[in-house]
Amino acid sequence: FDPNADGALSVAGSMKRKYPPWGVTALCKSEVRKKLHIIGDQNASRYIPCHNEIRIEQKAFSMPYEDLRRLYLQHKVYLNLSGSEGFGLTVYEAMKYGEIVVSPRLPAFEGLLDDADVMWVPVEGVGELDPWPYEYIEIFKYNGDALMEAAAKALEMSVEEREKIWCRNLHALQRTVGRSYDKLIKILHEE
């Protein structure tokens, strides 16, 4: 946890589901874009019309973990624009390092982060399907303006507010890992 952290961070690749149009449109209208730092790759900016107003680093898959850890610590807010998550690893990492997480309440998080202190925006159902070679990925629709309002509010939080949330989230992460471990053990022992 860094009390001097500032700005917002988003770690994503170049997949369409990481930059759904409803999130990107709201981002481009919001002042949050001026404080956002995206770690993506060479194609990330193609989904973001206002990419020239956002700091985009093209390093998502080549960045050493220690550099990524330092980035988490330098930012106050983790903004998850994604309309779909496989595991939500970046959300868990951001929570661990004290960032306030602002995210759509995607199905991947159901039952895992129920007791976490996250600024959730509800999903409104499937907005698009993203074709992959082996399946279609559901991209969930959410209110992008509500996501940006939550991010702006999180950026204004005091050090004390952020520190309390960080402590609660460390406990929530431990419980989530414990529940996931219990589920894994149960699966392994089923016949």
mmCIF file with all atom_site columns, C-alpha atoms in Angstrom, residues 118-182:
data_model
loop_
_atom_site.group_PDB
_atom_site.id
_atom_site.type_symbol
_atom_site.label_atom_id
_atom_site.label_alt_id
_atom_site.label_comp_id
_atom_site.label_asym_id
_atom_site.label_entity_id
_atom_site.label_seq_id
_atom_site.pdbx_PDB_ins_code
_atom_site.Cartn_x
_atom_site.Cartn_y
_atom_site.Cartn_z
_atom_site.occupancy
_atom_site.B_iso_or_equiv
_atom_site.pdbx_formal_charge
_atom_site.auth_seq_id
_atom_site.auth_comp_id
_atom_site.auth_asym_id
_atom_site.auth_atom_id
_atom_site.pdbx_PDB_model_num
ATOM 1  C CA . VAL A 1 118 ? -15.085 -3.227  -4.485  1.00 0.00 ? 118 VAL A CA 1
ATOM 2  C CA . MET A 1 119 ? -16.972 -0.453  -6.251  1.00 0.00 ? 119 MET A CA 1
ATOM 3  C CA . TRP A 1 120 ? -19.151 -2.767  -8.350  1.00 0.00 ? 120 TRP A CA 1
ATOM 4  C CA . VAL A 1 121 ? -21.316 -1.706  -11.275 1.00 0.00 ? 121 VAL A CA 1
ATOM 5  C CA . PRO A 1 122 ? -24.026 -4.278  -12.075 1.00 0.00 ? 122 PRO A CA 1
ATOM 6  C CA . VAL A 1 123 ? -24.040 -6.031  -15.431 1.00 0.00 ? 123 VAL A CA 1
ATOM 7  C CA . GLU A 1 124 ? -27.173 -5.809  -17.555 1.00 0.00 ? 124 GLU A CA 1
ATOM 8  C CA . GLY A 1 125 ? -26.847 -9.075  -19.463 1.00 0.00 ? 125 GLY A CA 1
ATOM 9  C CA . VAL A 1 126 ? -24.855 -10.115 -22.522 1.00 0.00 ? 126 VAL A CA 1
ATOM 10 C CA . GLY A 1 127 ? -24.137 -7.196  -24.838 1.00 0.00 ? 127 GLY A CA 1
ATOM 11 C CA . GLU A 1 128 ? -22.055 -8.954  -27.505 1.00 0.00 ? 128 GLU A CA 1
ATOM 12 C CA . LEU A 1 129 ? -20.483 -12.276 -28.387 1.00 0.00 ? 129 LEU A CA 1
ATOM 13 C CA . ASP A 1 130 ? -16.792 -12.395 -29.242 1.00 0.00 ? 130 ASP A CA 1
ATOM 14 C CA . PRO A 1 131 ? -16.018 -15.348 -31.548 1.00 0.00 ? 131 PRO A CA 1
ATOM 15 C CA . TRP A 1 132 ? -12.978 -17.392 -30.607 1.00 0.00 ? 132 TRP A CA 1
ATOM 16 C CA . PRO A 1 133 ? -11.758 -20.509 -32.433 1.00 0.00 ? 133 PRO A CA 1
ATOM 17 C CA . TYR A 1 134 ? -13.284 -22.875 -29.866 1.00 0.00 ? 134 TYR A CA 1
ATOM 18 C CA . GLU A 1 135 ? -16.226 -20.887 -28.410 1.00 0.00 ? 135 GLU A CA 1
ATOM 19 C CA . TYR A 1 136 ? -18.032 -17.569 -28.195 1.00 0.00 ? 136 TYR A CA 1
ATOM 20 C CA . ILE A 1 137 ? -17.028 -15.346 -25.282 1.00 0.00 ? 137 ILE A CA 1
ATOM 21 C CA . GLU A 1 138 ? -19.926 -13.463 -23.697 1.00 0.00 ? 138 GLU A CA 1
ATOM 22 C CA . ILE A 1 139 ? -19.181 -9.757  -23.297 1.00 0.00 ? 139 ILE A CA 1
ATOM 23 C CA . PHE A 1 140 ? -21.424 -8.405  -20.564 1.00 0.00 ? 140 PHE A CA 1
ATOM 24 C CA . LYS A 1 141 ? -23.027 -4.995  -20.864 1.00 0.00 ? 141 LYS A CA 1
ATOM 25 C CA . TYR A 1 142 ? -22.820 -2.532  -17.990 1.00 0.00 ? 142 TYR A CA 1
ATOM 26 C CA . ASN A 1 143 ? -23.496 1.168   -17.486 1.00 0.00 ? 143 ASN A CA 1
ATOM 27 C CA . GLY A 1 144 ? -20.230 2.810   -18.539 1.00 0.00 ? 144 GLY A CA 1
ATOM 28 C CA . ASP A 1 145 ? -21.216 6.198   -17.107 1.00 0.00 ? 145 ASP A CA 1
ATOM 29 C CA . ALA A 1 146 ? -21.826 4.589   -13.696 1.00 0.00 ? 146 ALA A CA 1
ATOM 30 C CA . LEU A 1 147 ? -18.394 2.923   -13.916 1.00 0.00 ? 147 LEU A CA 1
ATOM 31 C CA . MET A 1 148 ? -16.720 6.288   -14.618 1.00 0.00 ? 148 MET A CA 1
ATOM 32 C CA . GLU A 1 149 ? -18.648 7.970   -11.782 1.00 0.00 ? 149 GLU A CA 1
ATOM 33 C CA . ALA A 1 150 ? -17.427 5.264   -9.405  1.00 0.00 ? 150 ALA A CA 1
ATOM 34 C CA . ALA A 1 151 ? -13.841 5.688   -10.670 1.00 0.00 ? 151 ALA A CA 1
ATOM 35 C CA . ALA A 1 152 ? -14.006 9.472   -10.192 1.00 0.00 ? 152 ALA A CA 1
ATOM 36 C CA . LYS A 1 153 ? -15.321 8.959   -6.644  1.00 0.00 ? 153 LYS A CA 1
ATOM 37 C CA . ALA A 1 154 ? -12.555 6.444   -5.881  1.00 0.00 ? 154 ALA A CA 1
ATOM 38 C CA . LEU A 1 155 ? -9.900  8.866   -7.153  1.00 0.00 ? 155 LEU A CA 1
ATOM 39 C CA . GLU A 1 156 ? -11.100 11.380  -4.542  1.00 0.00 ? 156 GLU A CA 1
ATOM 40 C CA . MET A 1 157 ? -10.799 8.984   -1.576  1.00 0.00 ? 157 MET A CA 1
ATOM 41 C CA . SER A 1 158 ? -8.497  9.918   1.280   1.00 0.00 ? 158 SER A CA 1
ATOM 42 C CA . VAL A 1 159 ? -5.504  7.848   2.342   1.00 0.00 ? 159 VAL A CA 1
ATOM 43 C CA . GLU A 1 160 ? -7.419  6.754   5.453   1.00 0.00 ? 160 GLU A CA 1
ATOM 44 C CA . GLU A 1 161 ? -10.420 5.544   3.413   1.00 0.00 ? 161 GLU A CA 1
ATOM 45 C CA . ARG A 1 162 ? -8.138  3.669   1.021   1.00 0.00 ? 162 ARG A CA 1
ATOM 46 C CA . GLU A 1 163 ? -6.183  2.060   3.855   1.00 0.00 ? 163 GLU A CA 1
ATOM 47 C CA . LYS A 1 164 ? -9.369  0.756   5.531   1.00 0.00 ? 164 LYS A CA 1
ATOM 48 C CA . ILE A 1 165 ? -10.560 -0.711  2.228   1.00 0.00 ? 165 ILE A CA 1
ATOM 49 C CA . TRP A 1 166 ? -7.154  -2.295  1.626   1.00 0.00 ? 166 TRP A CA 1
ATOM 50 C CA . CYS A 1 167 ? -7.217  -4.018  5.036   1.00 0.00 ? 167 CYS A CA 1
ATOM 51 C CA . ARG A 1 168 ? -10.758 -5.339  4.454   1.00 0.00 ? 168 ARG A CA 1
ATOM 52 C CA . ASN A 1 169 ? -9.779  -6.541  0.987   1.00 0.00 ? 169 ASN A CA 1
ATOM 53 C CA . LEU A 1 170 ? -6.750  -8.450  2.247   1.00 0.00 ? 170 LEU A CA 1
ATOM 54 C CA . HIS A 1 171 ? -9.100  -10.434 4.497   1.00 0.00 ? 171 HIS A CA 1
ATOM 55 C CA . ALA A 1 172 ? -11.588 -10.896 1.632   1.00 0.00 ? 172 ALA A CA 1
ATOM 56 C CA . LEU A 1 173 ? -8.792  -12.207 -0.604  1.00 0.00 ? 173 LEU A CA 1
ATOM 57 C CA . GLN A 1 174 ? -7.778  -14.730 2.052   1.00 0.00 ? 174 GLN A CA 1
ATOM 58 C CA . ARG A 1 175 ? -11.372 -15.955 2.330   1.00 0.00 ? 175 ARG A CA 1
ATOM 59 C CA . THR A 1 176 ? -11.704 -16.129 -1.469  1.00 0.00 ? 176 THR A CA 1
ATOM 60 C CA . VAL A 1 177 ? -8.504  -18.168 -1.761  1.00 0.00 ? 177 VAL A CA 1
ATOM 61 C CA . GLY A 1 178 ? -9.705  -20.445 1.046   1.00 0.00 ? 178 GLY A CA 1
ATOM 62 C CA . ARG A 1 179 ? -13.089 -21.025 -0.611  1.00 0.00 ? 179 ARG A CA 1
ATOM 63 C CA . SER A 1 180 ? -11.421 -21.673 -3.970  1.00 0.00 ? 180 SER A CA 1
ATOM 64 C CA . TYR A 1 181 ? -9.032  -24.147 -2.349  1.00 0.00 ? 181 TYR A CA 1
ATOM 65 C CA . ASP A 1 182 ? -11.922 -25.938 -0.628  1.00 0.00 ? 182 ASP A CA 1
#
